[in-house]
Amino acid sequence: MARFKTALVGCGQMAHTWAELLQHEGDVEWVALVDVDANRAHAFRERHRLDAPVYDDVHAMLREAAPNVVVDTAIPEARRAIVVAALERGCDVIAEKPFAPTRQDADAILAALARSGRRYLVMQNRRYEPNLRAIRRAIESGMIGRVEQVHADFFIGAHFGGFRDHMAHPLLLDMAIHTFDQARFLLGGARAETAQCLAFNPASSWYEGASSAVCAFEMEGGTVFSYRGSWSAEGFRTSWESAWRIVGSRGTILWDGEGKPEADIVEAEEAFLRPCRRVAIDVDAMPEVGHAACLREMLAALRSGRPSETEAADNIESARMMYAAMESAATRAAVRVADGSPVALRL
Ligand SMILES: NC(=O)c1ccc[n+]([C@@H]2O[C@H](COP(=O)([O-])OP(=O)(O)OC[C@H]3O[C@@H](n4cnc5c(N)ncnc54)[C@H](O)[C@@H]3O)[C@@H](O)[C@H]2O)c1
């Protein structure tokens, strides 16, 4: 019998990637496809040659198709309703990022998780990147000493059309969540403690909401993480992985998000400008990266019962950075990342 009786909810663009990856998993049996636009679900079934019934309502599907795993690739605004309903019907859920679009939605999902005893795992494909993993190993080896600052820049003029054009915070909710999660990954899973954020929409932006933001976080352990980003910046595009500067007590790691990362490490202590030695960072090839690697890891975690890297208990900490950034932007004040309450800064 198949281990994963799987229902996919939200047959849009990302769902194609998931279907192509899942078709290689021998223990995945498709039991339902759901989209509020049933035509999309029918077209999806044709394209991927799936033999599963189509629904336009997740509750009806859960009653009739009885999946034990729900894959949620619908829009973020639908996440809470889909995930809570699936957990309450005894399903484990694997979803696209973000965890949930608001702190209130996330809290409702966490409460349903606690009640149900099921699991919720979130796609954070951008942490499965060989250069990023190499930087984390270099940091852990002490190459640049104690890490005190992490800075990430993201500037891409992205003309999506669709739901992102109408979101209040397209950059923070749909993209910065990746970068925030990458920063936590680099810092060994550290949580953020405080957040300050100015989120804005430049006059030339084609988005309705805030396409741009400048954020500063105090991370546990004392590291300061800064993020500057824009989805409406034309010219000199950064990588989708962001461009990174990680400053330690003995030197700096630079990564443009595309090429190989390098470190510049202090060689002599006594000088106005201390001479540094340029060091390449060894990067190990990965058999799979991005979506494929993250999805395989989540399925392996479900099969074995061990926690996944992107299990709810960890991923909520990345999501809370996003909620805190939006709350800080709304109140124009620094907030505690854990609960959004106002906070006096130590800085
Ligand atoms: N990890 C990544 O790199 C990455 C990249 C792009 C998108 N995403 C995420 O994937 C998700 C989907 O994005 P997309 O680009 O595929 O969007 P999309 O608009 O192409 O598809 C979303 C689908 O969800 C359906 N839908 C909406 N509400 C629904 C509901 N209540 N029940 C069932 N179906 C519903 C829509 O009809 C649509 O077919 C989002 O959470 C987005 O953030 C992740």
JSON list of C-alpha atoms and ligand atoms in Angstrom, two decimals, residues 9-15 34-37 40 73-76 78-79 82 96-98 123 125-126 163-164 174 178 291, ligand 1:
[
{"chain": "A", "resi": 9, "resn": "VAL", "atom": "CA", "xyz": [-4.34, 21.64, -3.44]},
{"chain": "A", "resi": 10, "resn": "GLY", "atom": "CA", "xyz": [-3.66, 24.59, -5.77]},
{"chain": "A", "resi": 11, "resn": "CYS", "atom": "CA", "xyz": [-2.91, 23.53, -9.34]},
{"chain": "A", "resi": 12, "resn": "GLY", "atom": "CA", "xyz": [-1.01, 26.67, -10.39]},
{"chain": "A", "resi": 13, "resn": "GLN", "atom": "CA", "xyz": [2.54, 27.27, -11.56]},
{"chain": "A", "resi": 14, "resn": "MET", "atom": "CA", "xyz": [4.50, 25.85, -8.62]},
{"chain": "A", "resi": 15, "resn": "ALA", "atom": "CA", "xyz": [2.34, 22.76, -8.52]},
{"chain": "A", "resi": 34, "resn": "VAL", "atom": "CA", "xyz": [-8.05, 20.48, -5.88]},
{"chain": "A", "resi": 35, "resn": "ASP", "atom": "CA", "xyz": [-8.32, 24.00, -7.23]},
{"chain": "A", "resi": 36, "resn": "VAL", "atom": "CA", "xyz": [-10.99, 26.64, -6.74]},
{"chain": "A", "resi": 37, "resn": "ASP", "atom": "CA", "xyz": [-10.79, 26.88, -10.51]},
{"chain": "A", "resi": 40, "resn": "ARG", "atom": "CA", "xyz": [-7.08, 24.32, -13.79]},
{"chain": "A", "resi": 73, "resn": "THR", "atom": "CA", "xyz": [0.66, 24.81, -3.43]},
{"chain": "A", "resi": 74, "resn": "ALA", "atom": "CA", "xyz": [-2.20, 27.31, -3.40]},
{"chain": "A", "resi": 75, "resn": "ILE", "atom": "CA", "xyz": [-1.81, 31.05, -2.86]},
{"chain": "A", "resi": 76, "resn": "PRO", "atom": "CA", "xyz": [-0.59, 32.19, 0.59]},
{"chain": "A", "resi": 78, "resn": "ALA", "atom": "CA", "xyz": [-5.59, 30.27, 1.28]},
{"chain": "A", "resi": 79, "resn": "ARG", "atom": "CA", "xyz": [-2.94, 28.51, 3.41]},
{"chain": "A", "resi": 82, "resn": "ILE", "atom": "CA", "xyz": [-6.28, 24.49, 3.76]},
{"chain": "A", "resi": 96, "resn": "GLU", "atom": "CA", "xyz": [4.90, 25.96, -0.34]},
{"chain": "A", "resi": 97, "resn": "LYS", "atom": "CA", "xyz": [6.37, 28.91, 1.51]},
{"chain": "A", "resi": 98, "resn": "PRO", "atom": "CA", "xyz": [5.39, 31.02, 3.30]},
{"chain": "A", "resi": 123, "resn": "MET", "atom": "CA", "xyz": [9.25, 24.35, 1.24]},
{"chain": "A", "resi": 125, "resn": "ASN", "atom": "CA", "xyz": [14.18, 25.53, -1.42]},
{"chain": "A", "resi": 126, "resn": "ARG", "atom": "CA", "xyz": [16.74, 28.34, -1.28]},
{"chain": "A", "resi": 163, "resn": "PHE", "atom": "CA", "xyz": [-1.55, 37.60, -7.12]},
{"chain": "A", "resi": 164, "resn": "ARG", "atom": "CA", "xyz": [1.75, 39.29, -6.16]},
{"chain": "A", "resi": 174, "resn": "ASP", "atom": "CA", "xyz": [6.81, 36.17, -1.17]},
{"chain": "A", "resi": 178, "resn": "HIS", "atom": "CA", "xyz": [13.67, 32.98, 1.58]},
{"chain": "A", "resi": 291, "resn": "HIS", "atom": "CA", "xyz": [12.96, 22.24, -4.69]},
{"chain": "B", "resi": 1, "resn": "LIG", "atom": "N1", "xyz": [9.54, 28.24, -3.37]},
{"chain": "B", "resi": 1, "resn": "LIG", "atom": "C1", "xyz": [9.58, 29.02, -4.42]},
{"chain": "B", "resi": 1, "resn": "LIG", "atom": "O1", "xyz": [10.63, 29.32, -4.96]},
{"chain": "B", "resi": 1, "resn": "LIG", "atom": "C2", "xyz": [8.28, 29.55, -4.96]},
{"chain": "B", "resi": 1, "resn": "LIG", "atom": "C3", "xyz": [8.20, 30.18, -6.21]},
{"chain": "B", "resi": 1, "resn": "LIG", "atom": "C4", "xyz": [6.97, 30.63, -6.65]},
{"chain": "B", "resi": 1, "resn": "LIG", "atom": "C5", "xyz": [5.84, 30.46, -5.84]},
{"chain": "B", "resi": 1, "resn": "LIG", "atom": "N2", "xyz": [5.96, 29.87, -4.63]},
{"chain": "B", "resi": 1, "resn": "LIG", "atom": "C6", "xyz": [4.79, 29.70, -3.75]},
{"chain": "B", "resi": 1, "resn": "LIG", "atom": "O2", "xyz": [3.90, 28.77, -4.32]},
{"chain": "B", "resi": 1, "resn": "LIG", "atom": "C7", "xyz": [2.55, 29.11, -3.98]},
{"chain": "B", "resi": 1, "resn": "LIG", "atom": "C8", "xyz": [1.73, 29.20, -5.26]},
{"chain": "B", "resi": 1, "resn": "LIG", "atom": "O3", "xyz": [2.33, 30.13, -6.11]},
{"chain": "B", "resi": 1, "resn": "LIG", "atom": "P1", "xyz": [2.10, 30.04, -7.72]},
{"chain": "B", "resi": 1, "resn": "LIG", "atom": "O4", "xyz": [3.10, 30.97, -8.31]},
{"chain": "B", "resi": 1, "resn": "LIG", "atom": "O5", "xyz": [2.05, 28.62, -8.14]},
{"chain": "B", "resi": 1, "resn": "LIG", "atom": "O6", "xyz": [0.64, 30.69, -7.82]},
{"chain": "B", "resi": 1, "resn": "LIG", "atom": "P2", "xyz": [-0.47, 30.48, -8.95]},
{"chain": "B", "resi": 1, "resn": "LIG", "atom": "O7", "xyz": [-1.37, 31.65, -8.88]},
{"chain": "B", "resi": 1, "resn": "LIG", "atom": "O8", "xyz": [0.16, 30.10, -10.26]},
{"chain": "B", "resi": 1, "resn": "LIG", "atom": "O9", "xyz": [-1.25, 29.18, -8.43]},
{"chain": "B", "resi": 1, "resn": "LIG", "atom": "C9", "xyz": [-2.04, 29.18, -7.27]},
{"chain": "B", "resi": 1, "resn": "LIG", "atom": "C10", "xyz": [-3.23, 28.27, -7.49]},
{"chain": "B", "resi": 1, "resn": "LIG", "atom": "O10", "xyz": [-3.96, 28.17, -6.26]},
{"chain": "B", "resi": 1, "resn": "LIG", "atom": "C11", "xyz": [-5.34, 28.17, -6.59]},
{"chain": "B", "resi": 1, "resn": "LIG", "atom": "N3", "xyz": [-6.09, 28.52, -5.40]},
{"chain": "B", "resi": 1, "resn": "LIG", "atom": "C12", "xyz": [-6.30, 29.74, -4.85]},
{"chain": "B", "resi": 1, "resn": "LIG", "atom": "N4", "xyz": [-7.03, 29.64, -3.73]},
{"chain": "B", "resi": 1, "resn": "LIG", "atom": "C13", "xyz": [-7.32, 28.32, -3.57]},
{"chain": "B", "resi": 1, "resn": "LIG", "atom": "C14", "xyz": [-8.04, 27.58, -2.58]},
{"chain": "B", "resi": 1, "resn": "LIG", "atom": "N5", "xyz": [-8.62, 28.18, -1.55]},
{"chain": "B", "resi": 1, "resn": "LIG", "atom": "N6", "xyz": [-8.14, 26.25, -2.74]},
{"chain": "B", "resi": 1, "resn": "LIG", "atom": "C15", "xyz": [-7.55, 25.62, -3.79]},
{"chain": "B", "resi": 1, "resn": "LIG", "atom": "N7", "xyz": [-6.83, 26.27, -4.74]},
{"chain": "B", "resi": 1, "resn": "LIG", "atom": "C16", "xyz": [-6.72, 27.61, -4.62]},
{"chain": "B", "resi": 1, "resn": "LIG", "atom": "C17", "xyz": [-5.46, 29.14, -7.74]},
{"chain": "B", "resi": 1, "resn": "LIG", "atom": "O11", "xyz": [-6.66, 28.98, -8.46]},
{"chain": "B", "resi": 1, "resn": "LIG", "atom": "C18", "xyz": [-4.22, 28.79, -8.54]},
{"chain": "B", "resi": 1, "resn": "LIG", "atom": "O12", "xyz": [-4.47, 27.77, -9.50]},
{"chain": "B", "resi": 1, "resn": "LIG", "atom": "C19", "xyz": [2.63, 30.41, -3.16]},
{"chain": "B", "resi": 1, "resn": "LIG", "atom": "O13", "xyz": [2.61, 30.11, -1.78]},
{"chain": "B", "resi": 1, "resn": "LIG", "atom": "C20", "xyz": [3.99, 30.99, -3.54]},
{"chain": "B", "resi": 1, "resn": "LIG", "atom": "O14", "xyz": [4.56, 31.77, -2.51]},
{"chain": "B", "resi": 1, "resn": "LIG", "atom": "C21", "xyz": [7.14, 29.40, -4.19]}
]
